[in-house]
């Protein structure tokens, strides 16, 4: 593992930086971090510069992709393109990016002339981004387990909508019928899709990392077969921000 996704709001940049320094990984790791919400800030340029400086100080290494955490802020890329071009020259940051939730947030940046990376939710239940062109740069799939729903029969948090809890039961019954492990299928479905360059997962322990790294790649024909299963689901249920 040499790529890490973080953000100032996660409180992990300093810890990650200490790990990188202690293991001499400054020239090996790929770091993805975020610009905090700057919506409606008049002095957003200085806020972004200060945040970038702070992230670099804590991490102690270059940043591969600097994402807008709030997709609404990405309008600034178009409004003030020169500022962001200069930002990449002033700081050791390779690429700008946007963390999105809806396909339209990608479409709105279709004409942006420079490389632009995207983070987007994608899994066997949420395939909205399959029809979206993201040609500018790297594409990172997140929410590949959909808050645990796709990882295990009991993985979804219990305050999730009842419709999702019922769907979880049906989904895992299908996998059991075909003798497929949930984590294996969830990861294989994502990595075998042409719109994905990388996928992001959150872990709580070394054992979870080992489990993910040791997953079996499910054969393409099995993925296509199971991918034909359709689940009638309100798209709002695919966004955990709306689970209340």
PDB file of C-alpha atoms in Angstrom:
ATOM      1  CA  UNK A   1       0.000   0.000   0.000  1.00  0.00           C
ATOM      2  CA  UNK A   2       1.548   3.265  -1.145  1.00  0.00           C
ATOM      3  CA  UNK A   3      -1.485   5.488  -1.773  1.00  0.00           C
ATOM      4  CA  UNK A   4      -3.365   7.258   1.010  1.00  0.00           C
ATOM      5  CA  UNK A   5      -6.518   9.364   0.950  1.00  0.00           C
ATOM      6  CA  UNK A   6      -6.891  11.937   3.696  1.00  0.00           C
ATOM      7  CA  UNK A   7      -8.210  15.452   4.411  1.00  0.00           C
ATOM      8  CA  UNK A   8      -7.666  18.247   6.951  1.00  0.00           C
ATOM      9  CA  UNK A   9     -11.092  17.494   8.389  1.00  0.00           C
ATOM     10  CA  UNK A  10     -10.219  13.848   9.041  1.00  0.00           C
ATOM     11  CA  UNK A  11      -7.540  14.802  11.580  1.00  0.00           C
ATOM     12  CA  UNK A  12      -5.175  12.197  10.146  1.00  0.00           C
ATOM     13  CA  UNK A  13      -2.695  14.218   8.093  1.00  0.00           C
ATOM     14  CA  UNK A  14      -0.224  14.629  10.954  1.00  0.00           C
ATOM     15  CA  UNK A  15      -0.402  10.943  11.940  1.00  0.00           C
ATOM     16  CA  UNK A  16       0.045   9.923   8.324  1.00  0.00           C
ATOM     17  CA  UNK A  17       2.975  12.310   7.959  1.00  0.00           C
ATOM     18  CA  UNK A  18       4.686  10.830  11.014  1.00  0.00           C
ATOM     19  CA  UNK A  19       4.252   7.332   9.568  1.00  0.00           C
ATOM     20  CA  UNK A  20       5.667   8.405   6.201  1.00  0.00           C
ATOM     21  CA  UNK A  21       8.668  10.096   7.819  1.00  0.00           C
ATOM     22  CA  UNK A  22       9.392   7.213  10.212  1.00  0.00           C
ATOM     23  CA  UNK A  23       9.473   4.744   7.320  1.00  0.00           C
ATOM     24  CA  UNK A  24      11.304   6.951   4.822  1.00  0.00           C
ATOM     25  CA  UNK A  25       8.456   6.841   2.319  1.00  0.00           C
ATOM     26  CA  UNK A  26       8.466  10.492   1.241  1.00  0.00           C
ATOM     27  CA  UNK A  27       9.371   9.633  -2.353  1.00  0.00           C
ATOM     28  CA  UNK A  28       7.236   6.495  -2.600  1.00  0.00           C
ATOM     29  CA  UNK A  29       3.761   7.416  -1.409  1.00  0.00           C
ATOM     30  CA  UNK A  30       0.924   8.944  -3.389  1.00  0.00           C
ATOM     31  CA  UNK A  31      -1.087  11.315  -1.220  1.00  0.00           C
ATOM     32  CA  UNK A  32      -4.625  12.472  -1.928  1.00  0.00           C
ATOM     33  CA  UNK A  33      -5.919  15.226   0.307  1.00  0.00           C
ATOM     34  CA  UNK A  34      -8.615  17.887   0.214  1.00  0.00           C
ATOM     35  CA  UNK A  35      -9.346  21.585   0.152  1.00  0.00           C
ATOM     36  CA  UNK A  36     -11.867  22.302   2.928  1.00  0.00           C
ATOM     37  CA  UNK A  37     -15.206  23.923   2.173  1.00  0.00           C
ATOM     38  CA  UNK A  38     -14.638  27.469   0.867  1.00  0.00           C
ATOM     39  CA  UNK A  39     -18.139  28.082  -0.466  1.00  0.00           C
ATOM     40  CA  UNK A  40     -19.160  31.755  -0.174  1.00  0.00           C
ATOM     41  CA  UNK A  41     -15.737  32.810   1.140  1.00  0.00           C
ATOM     42  CA  UNK A  42     -14.543  36.058  -0.431  1.00  0.00           C
ATOM     43  CA  UNK A  43     -10.923  35.394   0.513  1.00  0.00           C
ATOM     44  CA  UNK A  44     -10.924  31.801  -0.707  1.00  0.00           C
ATOM     45  CA  UNK A  45      -7.518  32.103  -2.397  1.00  0.00           C
ATOM     46  CA  UNK A  46      -5.653  32.697   0.870  1.00  0.00           C
ATOM     47  CA  UNK A  47      -7.747  30.048   2.620  1.00  0.00           C
ATOM     48  CA  UNK A  48      -6.791  27.479  -0.014  1.00  0.00           C
ATOM     49  CA  UNK A  49      -3.113  28.460   0.121  1.00  0.00           C
ATOM     50  CA  UNK A  50      -3.001  28.253   3.920  1.00  0.00           C
ATOM     51  CA  UNK A  51      -4.775  24.897   3.894  1.00  0.00           C
ATOM     52  CA  UNK A  52      -2.388  23.528   1.266  1.00  0.00           C
ATOM     53  CA  UNK A  53       0.655  24.747   3.211  1.00  0.00           C
ATOM     54  CA  UNK A  54      -0.711  23.192   6.393  1.00  0.00           C
ATOM     55  CA  UNK A  55      -1.363  19.851   4.680  1.00  0.00           C
ATOM     56  CA  UNK A  56       2.137  19.782   3.187  1.00  0.00           C
ATOM     57  CA  UNK A  57       3.722  20.617   6.557  1.00  0.00           C
ATOM     58  CA  UNK A  58       1.816  17.835   8.319  1.00  0.00           C
ATOM     59  CA  UNK A  59       2.340  15.240   5.609  1.00  0.00           C
ATOM     60  CA  UNK A  60       5.986  16.071   4.970  1.00  0.00           C
ATOM     61  CA  UNK A  61       5.794  14.978   1.337  1.00  0.00           C
ATOM     62  CA  UNK A  62       4.329  16.115  -2.002  1.00  0.00           C
ATOM     63  CA  UNK A  63       0.616  15.844  -2.724  1.00  0.00           C
ATOM     64  CA  UNK A  64      -0.397  13.808  -5.757  1.00  0.00           C
ATOM     65  CA  UNK A  65      -3.989  15.073  -5.986  1.00  0.00           C
ATOM     66  CA  UNK A  66      -5.544  18.027  -4.160  1.00  0.00           C
ATOM     67  CA  UNK A  67      -9.321  17.548  -4.265  1.00  0.00           C
ATOM     68  CA  UNK A  68     -12.120  19.972  -3.582  1.00  0.00           C
ATOM     69  CA  UNK A  69     -13.957  18.322  -0.690  1.00  0.00           C
ATOM     70  CA  UNK A  70     -17.115  20.254  -1.540  1.00  0.00           C
ATOM     71  CA  UNK A  71     -18.060  19.745  -5.218  1.00  0.00           C
ATOM     72  CA  UNK A  72     -19.905  23.076  -5.244  1.00  0.00           C
ATOM     73  CA  UNK A  73     -16.535  24.792  -4.830  1.00  0.00           C
ATOM     74  CA  UNK A  74     -15.260  23.341  -8.098  1.00  0.00           C
ATOM     75  CA  UNK A  75     -16.880  26.239  -9.966  1.00  0.00           C
ATOM     76  CA  UNK A  76     -13.811  28.186  -8.841  1.00  0.00           C
ATOM     77  CA  UNK A  77     -11.662  26.061 -11.158  1.00  0.00           C
ATOM     78  CA  UNK A  78     -13.457  27.613 -14.103  1.00  0.00           C
ATOM     79  CA  UNK A  79     -13.856  31.099 -12.668  1.00  0.00           C
ATOM     80  CA  UNK A  80     -10.229  31.436 -11.610  1.00  0.00           C
ATOM     81  CA  UNK A  81      -8.278  28.921 -13.636  1.00  0.00           C
ATOM     82  CA  UNK A  82      -5.034  30.916 -13.452  1.00  0.00           C
ATOM     83  CA  UNK A  83      -5.010  30.799  -9.639  1.00  0.00           C
ATOM     84  CA  UNK A  84      -5.158  26.998  -9.593  1.00  0.00           C
ATOM     85  CA  UNK A  85      -2.533  26.679 -12.302  1.00  0.00           C
ATOM     86  CA  UNK A  86      -0.246  28.903 -10.219  1.00  0.00           C
ATOM     87  CA  UNK A  87      -1.089  26.907  -7.076  1.00  0.00           C
ATOM     88  CA  UNK A  88       0.296  23.751  -8.685  1.00  0.00           C
ATOM     89  CA  UNK A  89       3.452  25.628  -9.648  1.00  0.00           C
ATOM     90  CA  UNK A  90       3.934  27.225  -6.225  1.00  0.00           C
ATOM     91  CA  UNK A  91       3.447  24.048  -4.187  1.00  0.00           C
ATOM     92  CA  UNK A  92       4.522  20.411  -4.715  1.00  0.00           C
ATOM     93  CA  UNK A  93       1.048  19.368  -5.858  1.00  0.00           C
ATOM     94  CA  UNK A  94       0.703  17.345  -9.047  1.00  0.00           C
ATOM     95  CA  UNK A  95      -2.975  17.592  -9.919  1.00  0.00           C
ATOM     96  CA  UNK A  96      -6.246  19.238  -8.944  1.00  0.00           C
ATOM     97  CA  UNK A  97      -9.353  17.147  -8.403  1.00  0.00           C
ATOM     98  CA  UNK A  98     -12.965  17.152  -7.267  1.00  0.00           C
ATOM     99  CA  UNK A  99     -14.764  14.776  -4.927  1.00  0.00           C
ATOM    100  CA  UNK A 100     -18.242  14.430  -6.431  1.00  0.00           C
ATOM    101  CA  UNK A 101     -21.557  12.824  -5.533  1.00  0.00           C
ATOM    102  CA  UNK A 102     -23.639  13.313  -8.679  1.00  0.00           C
ATOM    103  CA  UNK A 103     -22.840  12.763 -12.385  1.00  0.00           C
ATOM    104  CA  UNK A 104     -23.883  16.333 -13.194  1.00  0.00           C
ATOM    105  CA  UNK A 105     -21.003  17.597 -11.039  1.00  0.00           C
ATOM    106  CA  UNK A 106     -18.598  15.956 -13.477  1.00  0.00           C
ATOM    107  CA  UNK A 107     -20.472  17.191 -16.541  1.00  0.00           C
ATOM    108  CA  UNK A 108     -20.217  20.778 -15.316  1.00  0.00           C
ATOM    109  CA  UNK A 109     -16.415  20.517 -15.583  1.00  0.00           C
ATOM    110  CA  UNK A 110     -16.304  18.783 -18.937  1.00  0.00           C
ATOM    111  CA  UNK A 111     -14.624  21.733 -20.670  1.00  0.00           C
ATOM    112  CA  UNK A 112     -11.954  22.320 -18.026  1.00  0.00           C
ATOM    113  CA  UNK A 113      -8.755  22.308 -20.133  1.00  0.00           C
ATOM    114  CA  UNK A 114      -6.274  20.834 -17.631  1.00  0.00           C
ATOM    115  CA  UNK A 115      -5.931  17.403 -16.029  1.00  0.00           C
ATOM    116  CA  UNK A 116      -8.550  16.948 -13.342  1.00  0.00           C
ATOM    117  CA  UNK A 117      -8.975  13.908 -11.097  1.00  0.00           C
ATOM    118  CA  UNK A 118     -12.323  12.739  -9.725  1.00  0.00           C
ATOM    119  CA  UNK A 119     -13.435  10.798  -6.679  1.00  0.00           C
ATOM    120  CA  UNK A 120     -16.912   9.373  -7.109  1.00  0.00           C
ATOM    121  CA  UNK A 121     -19.199   6.787  -5.479  1.00  0.00           C
ATOM    122  CA  UNK A 122     -19.317   3.537  -7.423  1.00  0.00           C
ATOM    123  CA  UNK A 123     -20.394  -0.005  -6.629  1.00  0.00           C
ATOM    124  CA  UNK A 124     -22.623  -2.764  -7.944  1.00  0.00           C
ATOM    125  CA  UNK A 125     -25.725  -0.937  -6.672  1.00  0.00           C
ATOM    126  CA  UNK A 126     -24.638   2.576  -7.618  1.00  0.00           C
ATOM    127  CA  UNK A 127     -23.572   2.587 -11.261  1.00  0.00           C
ATOM    128  CA  UNK A 128     -24.637   6.106 -12.219  1.00  0.00           C
ATOM    129  CA  UNK A 129     -21.125   7.127 -13.244  1.00  0.00           C
ATOM    130  CA  UNK A 130     -20.812   4.401 -15.886  1.00  0.00           C
ATOM    131  CA  UNK A 131     -22.427   6.801 -18.350  1.00  0.00           C
ATOM    132  CA  UNK A 132     -20.214   9.761 -17.462  1.00  0.00           C
ATOM    133  CA  UNK A 133     -17.075  10.674 -19.389  1.00  0.00           C
ATOM    134  CA  UNK A 134     -14.161  11.513 -17.107  1.00  0.00           C
ATOM    135  CA  UNK A 135     -11.385  11.939 -19.623  1.00  0.00           C
ATOM    136  CA  UNK A 136      -9.279  14.596 -17.942  1.00  0.00           C
ATOM    137  CA  UNK A 137      -7.355  12.574 -15.365  1.00  0.00           C
ATOM    138  CA  UNK A 138      -7.290   9.858 -12.720  1.00  0.00           C
ATOM    139  CA  UNK A 139     -10.555   8.299 -11.566  1.00  0.00           C
ATOM    140  CA  UNK A 140     -10.949   7.096  -7.981  1.00  0.00           C
ATOM    141  CA  UNK A 141     -13.974   5.021  -6.978  1.00  0.00           C
ATOM    142  CA  UNK A 142     -15.116   5.329  -3.385  1.00  0.00           C
ATOM    143  CA  UNK A 143     -18.021   3.890  -1.380  1.00  0.00           C
ATOM    144  CA  UNK A 144     -17.356   0.534  -3.010  1.00  0.00           C
ATOM    145  CA  UNK A 145     -18.915  -1.230  -0.002  1.00  0.00           C
ATOM    146  CA  UNK A 146     -21.734   1.335   0.423  1.00  0.00           C
ATOM    147  CA  UNK A 147     -21.263   1.861   4.151  1.00  0.00           C
ATOM    148  CA  UNK A 148     -20.781  -1.871   4.707  1.00  0.00           C
ATOM    149  CA  UNK A 149     -23.917  -3.047   2.907  1.00  0.00           C
ATOM    150  CA  UNK A 150     -21.901  -4.861   0.247  1.00  0.00           C
ATOM    151  CA  UNK A 151     -19.175  -6.111   2.584  1.00  0.00           C
ATOM    152  CA  UNK A 152     -21.126  -8.465   4.832  1.00  0.00           C
ATOM    153  CA  UNK A 153     -24.701  -9.528   5.658  1.00  0.00           C
ATOM    154  CA  UNK A 154     -24.530  -7.529   8.884  1.00  0.00           C
ATOM    155  CA  UNK A 155     -22.181  -4.778   7.753  1.00  0.00           C
ATOM    156  CA  UNK A 156     -24.659  -1.950   7.304  1.00  0.00           C
ATOM    157  CA  UNK A 157     -25.095   0.355  10.253  1.00  0.00           C
ATOM    158  CA  UNK A 158     -28.422  -0.209  11.950  1.00  0.00           C
ATOM    159  CA  UNK A 159     -29.653   3.366  11.610  1.00  0.00           C
ATOM    160  CA  UNK A 160     -29.692   2.976   7.819  1.00  0.00           C
ATOM    161  CA  UNK A 161     -33.082   3.216   6.060  1.00  0.00           C
ATOM    162  CA  UNK A 162     -35.191   0.074   6.358  1.00  0.00           C
ATOM    163  CA  UNK A 163     -35.323  -0.292   2.575  1.00  0.00           C
ATOM    164  CA  UNK A 164     -31.536  -0.646   2.497  1.00  0.00           C
ATOM    165  CA  UNK A 165     -31.522  -3.161   5.335  1.00  0.00           C
ATOM    166  CA  UNK A 166     -34.008  -5.276   3.372  1.00  0.00           C
ATOM    167  CA  UNK A 167     -31.917  -4.888   0.233  1.00  0.00           C
ATOM    168  CA  UNK A 168     -28.828  -6.003   2.128  1.00  0.00           C
ATOM    169  CA  UNK A 169     -30.537  -9.282   3.002  1.00  0.00           C
ATOM    170  CA  UNK A 170     -31.611  -9.940  -0.604  1.00  0.00           C
ATOM    171  CA  UNK A 171     -28.197  -9.031  -2.028  1.00  0.00           C
ATOM    172  CA  UNK A 172     -26.271 -11.370   0.244  1.00  0.00           C
ATOM    173  CA  UNK A 173     -28.706 -14.211  -0.367  1.00  0.00           C
ATOM    174  CA  UNK A 174     -27.793 -13.968  -4.067  1.00  0.00           C
ATOM    175  CA  UNK A 175     -24.069 -14.128  -3.292  1.00  0.00           C
ATOM    176  CA  UNK A 176     -24.549 -17.134  -1.008  1.00  0.00           C
ATOM    177  CA  UNK A 177     -26.452 -18.905  -3.788  1.00  0.00           C
ATOM    178  CA  UNK A 178     -23.432 -18.493  -6.073  1.00  0.00           C
ATOM    179  CA  UNK A 179     -20.879 -19.225  -3.324  1.00  0.00           C
ATOM    180  CA  UNK A 180     -19.177 -15.839  -3.688  1.00  0.00           C
ATOM    181  CA  UNK A 181     -17.591 -13.917  -0.833  1.00  0.00           C
ATOM    182  CA  UNK A 182     -19.044 -10.394  -0.543  1.00  0.00           C
ATOM    183  CA  UNK A 183     -15.767  -8.477  -0.271  1.00  0.00           C
ATOM    184  CA  UNK A 184     -14.292 -10.377  -3.218  1.00  0.00           C
ATOM    185  CA  UNK A 185     -17.249  -9.539  -5.421  1.00  0.00           C
ATOM    186  CA  UNK A 186     -17.534  -5.890  -4.354  1.00  0.00           C
ATOM    187  CA  UNK A 187     -13.872  -5.230  -5.128  1.00  0.00           C
ATOM    188  CA  UNK A 188     -13.792  -7.291  -8.322  1.00  0.00           C
ATOM    189  CA  UNK A 189     -16.844  -5.517  -9.698  1.00  0.00           C
ATOM    190  CA  UNK A 190     -15.127  -2.153  -9.267  1.00  0.00           C
ATOM    191  CA  UNK A 191     -11.600  -2.993 -10.420  1.00  0.00           C
ATOM    192  CA  UNK A 192     -12.875  -4.729 -13.551  1.00  0.00           C
ATOM    193  CA  UNK A 193     -14.815  -1.655 -14.664  1.00  0.00           C
ATOM    194  CA  UNK A 194     -13.206   0.534 -17.312  1.00  0.00           C
ATOM    195  CA  UNK A 195     -14.236   3.797 -15.661  1.00  0.00           C
ATOM    196  CA  UNK A 196     -12.140   3.078 -12.547  1.00  0.00           C
ATOM    197  CA  UNK A 197      -8.390   3.636 -12.285  1.00  0.00           C
ATOM    198  CA  UNK A 198      -8.143   3.254  -8.493  1.00  0.00           C
ATOM    199  CA  UNK A 199     -10.490   2.491  -5.612  1.00  0.00           C
ATOM    200  CA  UNK A 200     -10.532   3.852  -2.074  1.00  0.00           C
ATOM    201  CA  UNK A 201     -11.408   1.905   1.064  1.00  0.00           C
ATOM    202  CA  UNK A 202     -11.422   2.798   4.729  1.00  0.00           C
ATOM    203  CA  UNK A 203     -10.055   0.290   7.230  1.00  0.00           C
ATOM    204  CA  UNK A 204      -9.886   0.023  11.012  1.00  0.00           C
ATOM    205  CA  UNK A 205      -7.152  -2.570  11.378  1.00  0.00           C
ATOM    206  CA  UNK A 206      -4.195  -4.284   9.722  1.00  0.00           C
ATOM    207  CA  UNK A 207      -6.297  -7.431   9.373  1.00  0.00           C
ATOM    208  CA  UNK A 208      -8.833  -5.560   7.264  1.00  0.00           C
ATOM    209  CA  UNK A 209      -6.057  -4.359   4.948  1.00  0.00           C
ATOM    210  CA  UNK A 210      -4.738  -7.915   4.603  1.00  0.00           C
ATOM    211  CA  UNK A 211      -8.232  -9.208   3.877  1.00  0.00           C
ATOM    212  CA  UNK A 212      -8.728  -6.663   1.096  1.00  0.00           C
ATOM    213  CA  UNK A 213      -5.290  -7.268  -0.412  1.00  0.00           C
ATOM    214  CA  UNK A 214      -5.925 -11.021  -0.447  1.00  0.00           C
ATOM    215  CA  UNK A 215      -9.301 -10.910  -2.162  1.00  0.00           C
ATOM    216  CA  UNK A 216      -9.911 -13.237  -5.082  1.00  0.00           C
ATOM    217  CA  UNK A 217     -10.538 -11.572  -8.422  1.00  0.00           C
ATOM    218  CA  UNK A 218     -13.921 -12.886  -9.533  1.00  0.00           C
ATOM    219  CA  UNK A 219     -14.060 -13.980 -13.166  1.00  0.00           C
ATOM    220  CA  UNK A 220     -15.396 -11.378 -15.581  1.00  0.00           C
ATOM    221  CA  UNK A 221     -18.281 -13.568 -16.747  1.00  0.00           C
ATOM    222  CA  UNK A 222     -19.493 -13.982 -13.162  1.00  0.00           C
ATOM    223  CA  UNK A 223     -19.350 -10.223 -12.642  1.00  0.00           C
ATOM    224  CA  UNK A 224     -21.390  -9.640 -15.791  1.00  0.00           C
ATOM    225  CA  UNK A 225     -23.923 -12.266 -14.743  1.00  0.00           C
ATOM    226  CA  UNK A 226     -24.443 -10.912 -11.251  1.00  0.00           C
ATOM    227  CA  UNK A 227     -24.261  -7.346 -12.520  1.00  0.00           C
ATOM    228  CA  UNK A 228     -27.475  -7.989 -14.461  1.00  0.00           C
ATOM    229  CA  UNK A 229     -29.423  -8.267 -11.242  1.00  0.00           C
ATOM    230  CA  UNK A 230     -31.454  -5.107 -10.875  1.00  0.00           C
ATOM    231  CA  UNK A 231     -32.518  -3.623  -7.582  1.00  0.00           C
ATOM    232  CA  UNK A 232     -35.225  -0.997  -7.525  1.00  0.00           C
ATOM    233  CA  UNK A 233     -33.708   1.589  -5.243  1.00  0.00           C
ATOM    234  CA  UNK A 234     -34.273   5.296  -4.728  1.00  0.00           C
ATOM    235  CA  UNK A 235     -31.064   7.033  -5.778  1.00  0.00           C
ATOM    236  CA  UNK A 236     -31.272   9.201  -2.653  1.00  0.00           C
ATOM    237  CA  UNK A 237     -30.723   6.050  -0.608  1.00  0.00           C
ATOM    238  CA  UNK A 238     -27.340   5.652  -2.286  1.00  0.00           C
ATOM    239  CA  UNK A 239     -26.084   8.831  -0.597  1.00  0.00           C
ATOM    240  CA  UNK A 240     -25.334   8.281   3.123  1.00  0.00           C
ATOM    241  CA  UNK A 241     -25.538  12.056   3.669  1.00  0.00           C
ATOM    242  CA  UNK A 242     -29.305  11.705   3.229  1.00  0.00           C
ATOM    243  CA  UNK A 243     -29.816   8.834   5.669  1.00  0.00           C
ATOM    244  CA  UNK A 244     -31.782  10.772   8.259  1.00  0.00           C
TER     245      UNK A 244
END
